[in-house]
Coordinates of C-alpha atoms in Angstrom, one line a residue:
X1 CA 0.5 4.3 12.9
X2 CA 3.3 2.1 14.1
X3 CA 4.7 -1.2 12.1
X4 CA 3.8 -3.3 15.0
X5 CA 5.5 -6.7 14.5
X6 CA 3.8 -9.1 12.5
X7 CA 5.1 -11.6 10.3
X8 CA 6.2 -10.6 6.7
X9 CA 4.2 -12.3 5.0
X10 CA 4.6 -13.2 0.5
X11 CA 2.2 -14.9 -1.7
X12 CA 4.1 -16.3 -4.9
X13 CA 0.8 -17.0 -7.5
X14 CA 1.6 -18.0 -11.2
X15 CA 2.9 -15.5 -13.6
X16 CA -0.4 -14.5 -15.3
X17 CA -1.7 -13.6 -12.0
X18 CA 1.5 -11.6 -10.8
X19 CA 0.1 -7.9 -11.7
X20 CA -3.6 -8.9 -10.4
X21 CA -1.9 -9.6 -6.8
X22 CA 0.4 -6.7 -6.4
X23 CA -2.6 -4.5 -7.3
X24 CA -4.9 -5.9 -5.0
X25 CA -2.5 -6.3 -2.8
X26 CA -1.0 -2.4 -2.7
X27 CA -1.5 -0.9 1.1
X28 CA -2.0 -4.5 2.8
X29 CA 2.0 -5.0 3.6
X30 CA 2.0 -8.5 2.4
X31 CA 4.7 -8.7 -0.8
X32 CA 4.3 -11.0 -3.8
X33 CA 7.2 -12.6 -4.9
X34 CA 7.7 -14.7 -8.6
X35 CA 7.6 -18.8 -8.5
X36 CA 10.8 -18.9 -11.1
X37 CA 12.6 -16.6 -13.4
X38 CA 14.8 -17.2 -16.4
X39 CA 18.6 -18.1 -16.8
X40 CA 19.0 -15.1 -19.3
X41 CA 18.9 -11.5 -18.7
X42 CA 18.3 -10.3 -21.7
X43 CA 17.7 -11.3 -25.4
X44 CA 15.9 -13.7 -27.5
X45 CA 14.0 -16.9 -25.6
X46 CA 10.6 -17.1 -26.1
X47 CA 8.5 -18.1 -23.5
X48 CA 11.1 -17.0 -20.6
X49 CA 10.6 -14.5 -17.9
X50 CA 13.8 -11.9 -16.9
X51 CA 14.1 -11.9 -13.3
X52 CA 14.3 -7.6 -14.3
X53 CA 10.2 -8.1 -15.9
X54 CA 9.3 -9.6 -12.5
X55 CA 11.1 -6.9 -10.4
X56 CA 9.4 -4.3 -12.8
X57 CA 5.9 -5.4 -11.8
X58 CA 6.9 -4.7 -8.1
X59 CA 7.9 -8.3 -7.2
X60 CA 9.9 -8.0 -3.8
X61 CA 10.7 -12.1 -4.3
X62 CA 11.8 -14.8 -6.2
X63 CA 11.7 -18.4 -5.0
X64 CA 14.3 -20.4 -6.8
X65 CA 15.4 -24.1 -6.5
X66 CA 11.7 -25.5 -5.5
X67 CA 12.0 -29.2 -5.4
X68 CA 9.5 -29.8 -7.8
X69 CA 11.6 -26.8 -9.9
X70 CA 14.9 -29.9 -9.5
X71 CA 12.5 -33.0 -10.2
X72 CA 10.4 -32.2 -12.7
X73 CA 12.5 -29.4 -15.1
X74 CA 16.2 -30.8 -14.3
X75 CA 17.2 -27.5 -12.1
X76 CA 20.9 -28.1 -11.0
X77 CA 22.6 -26.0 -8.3
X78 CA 24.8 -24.5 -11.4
X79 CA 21.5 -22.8 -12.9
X80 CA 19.8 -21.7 -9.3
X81 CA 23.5 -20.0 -8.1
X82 CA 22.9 -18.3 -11.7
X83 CA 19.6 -17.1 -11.2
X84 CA 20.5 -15.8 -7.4
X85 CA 23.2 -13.8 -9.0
X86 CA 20.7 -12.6 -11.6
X87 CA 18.1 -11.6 -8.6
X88 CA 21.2 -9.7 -6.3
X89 CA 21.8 -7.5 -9.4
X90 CA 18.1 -6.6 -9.3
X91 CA 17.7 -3.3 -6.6
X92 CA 16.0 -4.5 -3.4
X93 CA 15.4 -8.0 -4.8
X94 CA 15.1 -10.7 -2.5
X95 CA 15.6 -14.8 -2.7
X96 CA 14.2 -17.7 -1.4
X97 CA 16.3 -20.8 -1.9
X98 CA 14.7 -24.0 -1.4
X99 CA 16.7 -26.9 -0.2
X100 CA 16.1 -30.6 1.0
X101 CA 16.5 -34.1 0.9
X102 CA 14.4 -37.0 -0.3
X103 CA 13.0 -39.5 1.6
X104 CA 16.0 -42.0 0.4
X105 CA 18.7 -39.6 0.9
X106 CA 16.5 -39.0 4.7
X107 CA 16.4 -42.7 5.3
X108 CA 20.0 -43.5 4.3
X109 CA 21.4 -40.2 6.6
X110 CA 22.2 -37.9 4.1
X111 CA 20.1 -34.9 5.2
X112 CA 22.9 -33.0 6.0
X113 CA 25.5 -33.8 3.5
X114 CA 22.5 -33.0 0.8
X115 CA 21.3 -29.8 2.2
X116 CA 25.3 -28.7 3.1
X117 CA 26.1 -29.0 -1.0
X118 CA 22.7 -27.4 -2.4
X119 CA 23.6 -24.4 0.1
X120 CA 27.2 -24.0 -1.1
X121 CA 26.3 -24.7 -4.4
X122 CA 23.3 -22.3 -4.5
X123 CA 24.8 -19.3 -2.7
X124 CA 28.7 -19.2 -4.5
X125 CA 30.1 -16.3 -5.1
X126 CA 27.8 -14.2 -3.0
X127 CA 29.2 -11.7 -0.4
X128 CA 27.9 -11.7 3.0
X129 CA 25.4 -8.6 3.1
X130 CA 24.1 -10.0 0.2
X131 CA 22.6 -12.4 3.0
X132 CA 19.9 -9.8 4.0
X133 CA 18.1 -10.2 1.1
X134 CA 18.0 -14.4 0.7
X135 CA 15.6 -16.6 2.8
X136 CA 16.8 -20.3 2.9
X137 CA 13.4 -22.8 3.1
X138 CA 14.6 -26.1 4.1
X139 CA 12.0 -28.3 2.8
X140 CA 12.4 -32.2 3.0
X141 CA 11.0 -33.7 -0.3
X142 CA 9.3 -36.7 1.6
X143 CA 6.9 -33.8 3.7
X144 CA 5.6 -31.8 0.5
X145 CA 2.1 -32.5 -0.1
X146 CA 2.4 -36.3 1.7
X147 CA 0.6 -35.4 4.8
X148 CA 3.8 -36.4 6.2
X149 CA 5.3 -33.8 8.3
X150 CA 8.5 -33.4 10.1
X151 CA 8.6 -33.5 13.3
X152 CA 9.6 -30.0 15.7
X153 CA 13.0 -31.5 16.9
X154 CA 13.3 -32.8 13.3
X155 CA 13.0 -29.3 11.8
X156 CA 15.1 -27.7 14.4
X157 CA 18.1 -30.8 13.8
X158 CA 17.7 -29.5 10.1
X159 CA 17.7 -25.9 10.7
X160 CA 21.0 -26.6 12.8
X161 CA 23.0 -27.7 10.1
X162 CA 21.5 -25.3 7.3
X163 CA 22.8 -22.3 9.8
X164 CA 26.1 -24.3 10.1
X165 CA 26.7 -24.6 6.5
X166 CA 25.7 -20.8 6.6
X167 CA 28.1 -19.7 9.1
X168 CA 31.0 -22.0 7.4
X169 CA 30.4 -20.1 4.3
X170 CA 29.8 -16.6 5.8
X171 CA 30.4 -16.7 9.6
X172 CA 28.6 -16.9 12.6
X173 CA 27.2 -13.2 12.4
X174 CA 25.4 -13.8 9.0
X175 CA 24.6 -17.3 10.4
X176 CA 22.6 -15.9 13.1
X177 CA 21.0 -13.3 10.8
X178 CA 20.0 -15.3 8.2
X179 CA 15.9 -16.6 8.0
X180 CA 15.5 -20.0 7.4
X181 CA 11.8 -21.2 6.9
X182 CA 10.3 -24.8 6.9
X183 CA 8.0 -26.1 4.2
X184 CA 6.6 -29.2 3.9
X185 CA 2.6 -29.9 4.7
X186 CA 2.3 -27.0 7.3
X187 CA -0.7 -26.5 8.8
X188 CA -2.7 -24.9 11.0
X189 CA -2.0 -27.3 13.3
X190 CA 1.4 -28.0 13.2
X191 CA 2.5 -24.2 12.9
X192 CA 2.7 -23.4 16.7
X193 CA 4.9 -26.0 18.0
X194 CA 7.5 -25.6 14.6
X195 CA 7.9 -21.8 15.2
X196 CA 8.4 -22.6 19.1
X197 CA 11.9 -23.8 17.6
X198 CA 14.7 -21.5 18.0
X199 CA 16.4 -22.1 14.4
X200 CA 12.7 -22.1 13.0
X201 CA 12.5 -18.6 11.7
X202 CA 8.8 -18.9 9.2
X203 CA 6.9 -21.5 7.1
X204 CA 7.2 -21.8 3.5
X205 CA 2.9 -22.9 3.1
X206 CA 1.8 -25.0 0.3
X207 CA -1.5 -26.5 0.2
X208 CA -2.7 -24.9 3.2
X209 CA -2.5 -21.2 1.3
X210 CA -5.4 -22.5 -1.2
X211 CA -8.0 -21.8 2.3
X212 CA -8.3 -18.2 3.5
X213 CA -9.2 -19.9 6.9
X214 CA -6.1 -21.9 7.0
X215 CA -3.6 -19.4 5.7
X216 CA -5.0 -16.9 8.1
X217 CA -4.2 -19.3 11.3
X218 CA -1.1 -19.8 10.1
X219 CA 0.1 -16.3 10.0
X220 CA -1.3 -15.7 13.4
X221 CA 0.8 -19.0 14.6
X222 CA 3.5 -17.2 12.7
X223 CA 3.3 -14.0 15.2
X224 CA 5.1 -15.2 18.0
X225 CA 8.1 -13.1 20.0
X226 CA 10.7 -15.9 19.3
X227 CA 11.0 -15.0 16.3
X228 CA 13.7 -12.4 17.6
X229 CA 15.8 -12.9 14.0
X230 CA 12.6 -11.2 12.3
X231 CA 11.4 -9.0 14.6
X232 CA 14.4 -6.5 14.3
X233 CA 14.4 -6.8 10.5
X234 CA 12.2 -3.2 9.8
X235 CA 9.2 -3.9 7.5
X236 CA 10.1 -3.4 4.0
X237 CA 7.8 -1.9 1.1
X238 CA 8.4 -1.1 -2.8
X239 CA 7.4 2.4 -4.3
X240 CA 6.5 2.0 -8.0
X241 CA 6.4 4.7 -10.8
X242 CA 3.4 6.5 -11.4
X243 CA 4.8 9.6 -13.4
X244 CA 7.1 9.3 -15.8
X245 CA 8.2 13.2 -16.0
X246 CA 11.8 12.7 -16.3
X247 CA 13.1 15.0 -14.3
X248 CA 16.4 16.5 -14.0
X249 CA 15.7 17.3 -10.2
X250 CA 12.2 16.9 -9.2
X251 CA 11.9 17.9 -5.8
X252 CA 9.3 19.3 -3.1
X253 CA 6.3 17.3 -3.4
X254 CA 3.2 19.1 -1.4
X255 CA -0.3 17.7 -1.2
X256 CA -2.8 19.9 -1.4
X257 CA -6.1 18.1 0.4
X258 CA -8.0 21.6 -0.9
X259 CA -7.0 20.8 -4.2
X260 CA -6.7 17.4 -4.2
X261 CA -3.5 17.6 -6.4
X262 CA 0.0 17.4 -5.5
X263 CA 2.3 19.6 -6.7
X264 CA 6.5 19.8 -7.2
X265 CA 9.2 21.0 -8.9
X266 CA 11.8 20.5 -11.4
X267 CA 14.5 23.0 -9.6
X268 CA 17.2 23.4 -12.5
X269 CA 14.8 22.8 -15.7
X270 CA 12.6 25.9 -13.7
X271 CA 9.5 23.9 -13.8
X272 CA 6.3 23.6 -11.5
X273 CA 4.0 20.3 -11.7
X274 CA 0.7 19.7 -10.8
X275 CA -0.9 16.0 -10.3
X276 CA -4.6 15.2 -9.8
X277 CA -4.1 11.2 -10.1
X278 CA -7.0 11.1 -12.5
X279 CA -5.6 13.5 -15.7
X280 CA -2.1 13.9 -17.1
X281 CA 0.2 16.0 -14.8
X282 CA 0.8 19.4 -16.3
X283 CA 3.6 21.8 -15.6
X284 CA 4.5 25.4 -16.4
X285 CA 7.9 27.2 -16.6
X286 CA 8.9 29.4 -14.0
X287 CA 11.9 31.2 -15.7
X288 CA 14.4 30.7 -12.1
X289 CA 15.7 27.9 -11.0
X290 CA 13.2 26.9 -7.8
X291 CA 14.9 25.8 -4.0
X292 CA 11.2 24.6 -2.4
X293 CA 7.4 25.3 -3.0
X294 CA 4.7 25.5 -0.5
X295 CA 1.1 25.8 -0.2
X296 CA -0.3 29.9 0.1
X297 CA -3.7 30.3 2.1
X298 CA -6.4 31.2 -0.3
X299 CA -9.6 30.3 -2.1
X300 CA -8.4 30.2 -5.1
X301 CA -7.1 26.8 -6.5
X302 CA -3.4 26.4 -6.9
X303 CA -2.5 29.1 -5.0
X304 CA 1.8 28.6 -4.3
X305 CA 4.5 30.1 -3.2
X306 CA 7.5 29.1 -4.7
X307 CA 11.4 30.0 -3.1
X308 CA 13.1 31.1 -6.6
X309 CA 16.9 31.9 -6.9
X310 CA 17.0 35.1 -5.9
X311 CA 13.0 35.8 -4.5
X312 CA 10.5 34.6 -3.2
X313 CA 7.3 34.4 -5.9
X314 CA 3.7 33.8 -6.1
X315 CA 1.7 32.1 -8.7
X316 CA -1.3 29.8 -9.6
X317 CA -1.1 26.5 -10.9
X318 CA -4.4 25.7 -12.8
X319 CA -5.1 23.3 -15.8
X320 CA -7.9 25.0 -16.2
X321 CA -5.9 28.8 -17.2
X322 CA -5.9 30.2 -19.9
X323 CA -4.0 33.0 -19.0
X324 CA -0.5 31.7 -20.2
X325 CA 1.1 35.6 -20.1
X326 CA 1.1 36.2 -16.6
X327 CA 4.0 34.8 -14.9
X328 CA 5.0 34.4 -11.2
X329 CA 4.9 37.7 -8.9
X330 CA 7.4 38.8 -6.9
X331 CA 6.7 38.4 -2.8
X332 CA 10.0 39.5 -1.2
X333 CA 13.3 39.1 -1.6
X334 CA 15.5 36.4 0.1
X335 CA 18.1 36.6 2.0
X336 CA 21.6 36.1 1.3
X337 CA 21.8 37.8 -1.7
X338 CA 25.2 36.1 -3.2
X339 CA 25.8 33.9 -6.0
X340 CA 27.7 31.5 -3.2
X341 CA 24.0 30.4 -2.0
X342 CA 20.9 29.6 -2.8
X343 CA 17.4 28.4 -1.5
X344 CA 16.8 24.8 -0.9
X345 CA 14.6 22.3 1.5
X346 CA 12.0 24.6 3.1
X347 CA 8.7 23.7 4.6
X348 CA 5.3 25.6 6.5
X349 CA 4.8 25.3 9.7
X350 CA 1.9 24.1 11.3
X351 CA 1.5 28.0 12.6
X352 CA 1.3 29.0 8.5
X353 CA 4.9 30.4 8.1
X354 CA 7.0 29.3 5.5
X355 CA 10.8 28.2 7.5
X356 CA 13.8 27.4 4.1
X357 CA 17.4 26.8 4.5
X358 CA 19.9 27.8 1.9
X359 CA 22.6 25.5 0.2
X360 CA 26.4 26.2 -0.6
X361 CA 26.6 26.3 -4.3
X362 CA 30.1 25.2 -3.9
X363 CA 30.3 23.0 -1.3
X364 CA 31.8 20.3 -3.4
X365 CA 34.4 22.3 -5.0
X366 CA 34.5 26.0 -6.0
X367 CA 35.3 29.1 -4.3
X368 CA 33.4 28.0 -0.9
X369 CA 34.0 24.6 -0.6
X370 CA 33.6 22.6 2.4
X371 CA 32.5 26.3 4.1
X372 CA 29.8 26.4 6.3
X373 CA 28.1 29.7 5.2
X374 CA 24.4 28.7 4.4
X375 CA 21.4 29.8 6.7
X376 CA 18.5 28.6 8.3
X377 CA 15.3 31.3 7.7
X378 CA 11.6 31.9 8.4
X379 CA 9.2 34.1 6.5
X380 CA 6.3 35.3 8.7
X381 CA 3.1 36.4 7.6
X382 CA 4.4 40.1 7.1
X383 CA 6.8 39.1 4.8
X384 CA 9.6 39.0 7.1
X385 CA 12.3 37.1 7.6
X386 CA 13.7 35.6 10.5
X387 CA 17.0 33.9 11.0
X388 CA 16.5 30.7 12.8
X389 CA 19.7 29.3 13.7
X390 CA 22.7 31.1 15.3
X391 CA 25.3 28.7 12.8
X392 CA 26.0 28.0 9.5
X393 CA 26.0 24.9 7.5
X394 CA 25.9 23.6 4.4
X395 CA 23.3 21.7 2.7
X396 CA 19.8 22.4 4.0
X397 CA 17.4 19.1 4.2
X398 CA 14.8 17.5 6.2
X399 CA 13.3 20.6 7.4
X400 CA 9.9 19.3 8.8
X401 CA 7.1 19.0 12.0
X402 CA 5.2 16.9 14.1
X403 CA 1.7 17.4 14.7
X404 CA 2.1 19.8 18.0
X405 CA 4.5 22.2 16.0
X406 CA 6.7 22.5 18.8
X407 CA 9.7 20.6 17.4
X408 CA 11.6 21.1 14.2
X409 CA 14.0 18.3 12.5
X410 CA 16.6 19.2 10.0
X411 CA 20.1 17.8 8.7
X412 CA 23.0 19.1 7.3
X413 CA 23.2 16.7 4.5
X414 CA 26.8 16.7 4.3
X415 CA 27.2 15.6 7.8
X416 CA 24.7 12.7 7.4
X417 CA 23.1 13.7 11.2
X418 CA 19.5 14.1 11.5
X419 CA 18.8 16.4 14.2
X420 CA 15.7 17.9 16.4
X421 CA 15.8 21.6 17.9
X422 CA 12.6 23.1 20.0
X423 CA 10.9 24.9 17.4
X424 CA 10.1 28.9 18.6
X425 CA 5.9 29.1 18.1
X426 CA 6.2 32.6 18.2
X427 CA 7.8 35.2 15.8
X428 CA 11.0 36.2 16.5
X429 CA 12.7 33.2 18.3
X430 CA 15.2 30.9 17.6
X431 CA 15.9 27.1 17.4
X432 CA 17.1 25.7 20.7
X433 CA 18.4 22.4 22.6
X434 CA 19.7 20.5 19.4
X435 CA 19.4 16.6 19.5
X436 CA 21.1 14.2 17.5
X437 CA 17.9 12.0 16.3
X438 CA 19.6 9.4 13.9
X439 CA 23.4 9.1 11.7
X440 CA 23.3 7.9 8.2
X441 CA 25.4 4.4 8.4
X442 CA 28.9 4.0 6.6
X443 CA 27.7 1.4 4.5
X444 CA 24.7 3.4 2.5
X445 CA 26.0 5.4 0.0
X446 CA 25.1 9.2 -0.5
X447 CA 22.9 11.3 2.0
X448 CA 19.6 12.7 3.6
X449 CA 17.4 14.6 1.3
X450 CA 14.3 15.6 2.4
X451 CA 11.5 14.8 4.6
X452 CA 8.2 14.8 6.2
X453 CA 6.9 13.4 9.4
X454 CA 3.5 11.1 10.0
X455 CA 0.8 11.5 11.8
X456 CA 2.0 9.2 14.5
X457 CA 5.0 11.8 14.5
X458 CA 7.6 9.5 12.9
X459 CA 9.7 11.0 10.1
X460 CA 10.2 9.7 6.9
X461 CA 13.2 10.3 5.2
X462 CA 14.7 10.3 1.4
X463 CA 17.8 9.1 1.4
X464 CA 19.6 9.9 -1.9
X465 CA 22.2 8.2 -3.2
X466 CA 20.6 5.2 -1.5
X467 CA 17.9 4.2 -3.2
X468 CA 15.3 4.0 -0.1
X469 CA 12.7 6.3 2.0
X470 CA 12.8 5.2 5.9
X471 CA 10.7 6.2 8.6
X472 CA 13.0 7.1 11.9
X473 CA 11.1 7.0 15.1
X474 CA 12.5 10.0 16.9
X475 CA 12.5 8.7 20.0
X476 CA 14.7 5.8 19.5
X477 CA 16.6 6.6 16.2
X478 CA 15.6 3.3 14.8
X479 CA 14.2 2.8 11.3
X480 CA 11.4 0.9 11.4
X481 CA 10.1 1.0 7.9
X482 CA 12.2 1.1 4.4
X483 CA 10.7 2.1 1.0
X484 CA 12.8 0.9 -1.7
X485 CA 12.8 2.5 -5.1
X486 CA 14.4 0.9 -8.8
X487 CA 16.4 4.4 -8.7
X488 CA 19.5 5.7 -6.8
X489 CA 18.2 9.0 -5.7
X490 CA 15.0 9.8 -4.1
X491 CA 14.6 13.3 -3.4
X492 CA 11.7 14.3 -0.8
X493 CA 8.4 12.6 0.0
X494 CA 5.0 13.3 1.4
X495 CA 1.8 12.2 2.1
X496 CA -1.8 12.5 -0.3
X497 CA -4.4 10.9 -1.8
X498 CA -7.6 11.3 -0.2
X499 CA -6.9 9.2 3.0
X500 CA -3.2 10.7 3.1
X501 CA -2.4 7.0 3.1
X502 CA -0.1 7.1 0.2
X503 CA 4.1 8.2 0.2
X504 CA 5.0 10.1 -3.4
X505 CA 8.4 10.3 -3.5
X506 CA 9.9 13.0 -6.3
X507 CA 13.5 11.4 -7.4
X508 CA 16.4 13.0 -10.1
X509 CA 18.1 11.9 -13.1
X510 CA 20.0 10.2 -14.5
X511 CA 18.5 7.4 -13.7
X512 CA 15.2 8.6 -12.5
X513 CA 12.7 12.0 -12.6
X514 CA 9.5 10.5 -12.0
X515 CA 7.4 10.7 -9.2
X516 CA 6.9 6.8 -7.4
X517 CA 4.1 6.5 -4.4
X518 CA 3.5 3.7 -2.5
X519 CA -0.1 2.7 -0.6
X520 CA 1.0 2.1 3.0
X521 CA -0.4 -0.7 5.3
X522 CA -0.3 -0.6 9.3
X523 CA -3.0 2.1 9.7
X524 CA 0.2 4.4 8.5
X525 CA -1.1 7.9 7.7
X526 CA 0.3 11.7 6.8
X527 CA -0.7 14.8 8.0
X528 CA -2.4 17.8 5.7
X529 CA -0.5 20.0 4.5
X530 CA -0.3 23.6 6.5
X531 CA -0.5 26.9 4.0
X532 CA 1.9 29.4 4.1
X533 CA -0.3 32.6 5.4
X534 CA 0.0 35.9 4.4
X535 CA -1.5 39.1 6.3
X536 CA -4.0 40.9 4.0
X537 CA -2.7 43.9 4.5
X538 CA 0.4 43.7 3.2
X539 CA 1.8 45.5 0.5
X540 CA 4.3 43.1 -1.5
X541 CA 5.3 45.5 -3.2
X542 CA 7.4 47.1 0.4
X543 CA 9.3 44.0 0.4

């Protein structure tokens, strides 16, 4: 279950071919990128490709400024800075920007000067973090598909200056940072002793791709630990659409493996949905705005409980009813019973008790702004509630549990700190010995939403406002994995299909409301589900 390191690896095939790879491709980790895209972004010219089609396929790359791209179709650095500008406004788009010399401009000592003014002239106006997402491949035009290859102290004297001209332009930081690759007849062969280099970051593979065999040996040559540029870069993966609900707030997703559905909400448009990845998703109106659903212990398919604005409710979600009359039953009532709060992120416990937290209504502005006045609860199997935390927050999130049960992780979104407490087993205790497990950096906008945790017990976290799931490994804070989405704010994830090898990820409007998954690679896998469980002998009604 971990993202091991292993070199990233992209195929770029022709455009027909571009949907055919990312679908065989899906769950293997290895990205396809597009060979070329268009100088417009929009509008009428036939027979062009927008760099937005490509990125709507689920390309993670573009390669731009190929030398055949400059021979052959009369590329100049104007139109490849253009297109490079086109790619950064793309979300989560990344560039690979060929440079080079001939073999004149070699022979007569321009290398240099050549690749120093296709750099400057490629990359103008960009902004240093715009460096994490472009690749330079420095590829001298006398070594592509001539046999002829340049030698490992030639590669690394190239490398040199393309890193000077890189650190010129945006310091030495982003100099160091930045992957250059070399391309030009790599082979199996030569692979080793070019990646033993220290400016020689990965391969840009032409001919030597068209062989399984050969590719494969080139990858493994590519796994090597001086690559110490790439190996803290966390492995980065693309969620695509696969339910266009439009909603305002979906939120909540659960997979039932019983079921073999997965379920969510709408919270303000009062909906529940239900998703068996072979019909149409189907939803049905609640009639209260909805904090969190879970999964209720029973036979019976569809069985939920639901945390409503003022109780908690139980009802069955079945494609199959006909029974359109009977609405959601009252279980109990929830706690907190002010129009200042509400539920919000909640989550079962892998003992079958359902453990919410409220949110602060007004926590932006209003009457309890900025007050800390929202609760952390857990309803038992009698119908009970138990106050878990001895403070207030809040904005509850990321409420979720490893394997063992024993720990709990939760945030106050506000506060951007994702935290771990030792999680009571029994009824009637209380969180204890809080940890600070990661902190949101400056630079991403917007906060932690919610969560779920792997079965390798890494968390995975929405991050809305951001644009991106990550999974945190809770025993070093670091992010190791990043899911990035075309929309700003992802709202929860989890983990289903019938392997539990596959994120969904529920996001909100304006620009989003559908539900995006992703197939992951590395052995990655979820947990099931636990279902909230309620004693047979209790009366509801009491409650």
């Amino acid at each position: 279950g971990k993202a091991e390191f292993s070199p990233e690896v992209v195929i770029f095939p022709p455009f027909p071919f571009l949907s055919v790879a990312i679908s065989e491709l899906d769950g293997t980790g290895i990205k396809v990128g597009a060979q070329n895209v268009g100088l417009e972004s929009k509008g009428a010219f036939t027979g062009e490709t927008a760099v937005s089609m490509v990125r709507s396929l689920g390309c993670d790359y573009v390669m731009l400024g190929h030398s055949e791209r400059r021979s052959l179709y009369d590329e100049t650095d104007a139109n490849i800075n253009a297109k490079v500008h086109l790619c950064m406004e793309q979300p989560n788009l990344s560039v690979i920007l060929c440079v080079g010399e001939t073999e004149e401009e070699y022979e007569n000592g321009l290398l240099r000067s050549v690749v120093d003014i296709q750099i400057k002239k490629g990359l103008m106006g960009l902004k240093p973090e715009d460096l994490d997402r472009i690749t330079i491949a420095y590829e001298p035009v006398w070594a592509i598909g001539t046999g002829k290859v340049a030698t490992p102290d030639q590669a690394q004297i190239a490398h040199v200056a393309v890193r000077q001209t890189v650190a010129e332009l945006f310091g030495s930081e982003s100099a160091r940072e930045v992957r250059i690759q070399y391309g030009g007849s790599v082979t199996p062969e030569s692979i080793d002793d070019l990646m033993a280099m220290p400016d020689v970051d990965g391969a840009l593979v032409g001919g030597a791709s068209l062989t399984a065999d050969s590719f494969t040996r080139i990858t493994d040559g590519g796994a090597t630990p001086t690559l110490s540029r790439s190996c803290t870069r966390p492995k980065e993966l693309t969620a695509r659409e696969c339910v266009t609900t439009k909603n305002v707030l979906g939120e909540s997703p659960v997979w039932s493996t019983k079921d073999n559905c997965l379920y969510w909400i709408s919270a303000p448009e009062e909906e529940v949905w239900a998703w068996n990845l072979r019909d149409a998703p189907y939803r049905r109106l609640v009639g209260t705005m909805l904090g969190c659903i879970a999964l209720k212990e029973s036979d019976e398919i569809g069985d939920l409980v639901l945390a409503g604005e003022r109780a908690f409710l139980s009802m069955k979600m079945s494609a199959n009813t006909k029974d359109f009359a009977t609405g959601a039953e009252i279980l109990c009532q929830r706690p907190e019973q002010t129009e200042a709060t509400r539920p919000n992120d909640g989550r079962v416990d892998r003992q079958g008790r359902f453990v919410f937290g409220m949110y602060n209504n007004y926590h932006r502005a209003g009457s309890s702004a900025g007050e800390n006045n929202a609760g952390l609860y857990r309803l038992n199997s009698k119908l009970e509630v138990e106050s878990l935390l001895d403070y207030k927050y809040r904005v509850s999130n990321c409420i979720c549990f490893p394997k063992e049960g024993d720990l709990m992780y939760f945030c106050d979104t506000p506060t951007r700190k994702l935290y771990s407490f030792n999680y009571p087993k029994e009824d009637g205790g209380k969180l204890t010995n809080r940890r600070l497990v990661w902190t949101m950096p400056s630079n991403l906008p917007g906060g932690p939403d919610g969560a779920q945790v792997d079965a390798a017990g890494f968390i995975w976290m929405a991050l809305s406002g951001a644009g991106r799931v990550i999974r945190v490994d809770p025993s070093t804070g670091k992010v190791d994995v990043v899911v990035h989405l075309p929309v700003k704010c992802p709202t929860s994830c989890t983990f289903g299909g019938e392997d539990l090898d596959t994120l969904f990820i529920t996001t909100r409007g304006p620009d989003g409301g559908g539900v995006f998954r992703v197939k992951l690679p590395f052995g990655i896998k979820g947990l099931p589900e636990p279902c909230f469980k309620v004693l047979d002998n209790i009366d509801s009604n009491e409650n």
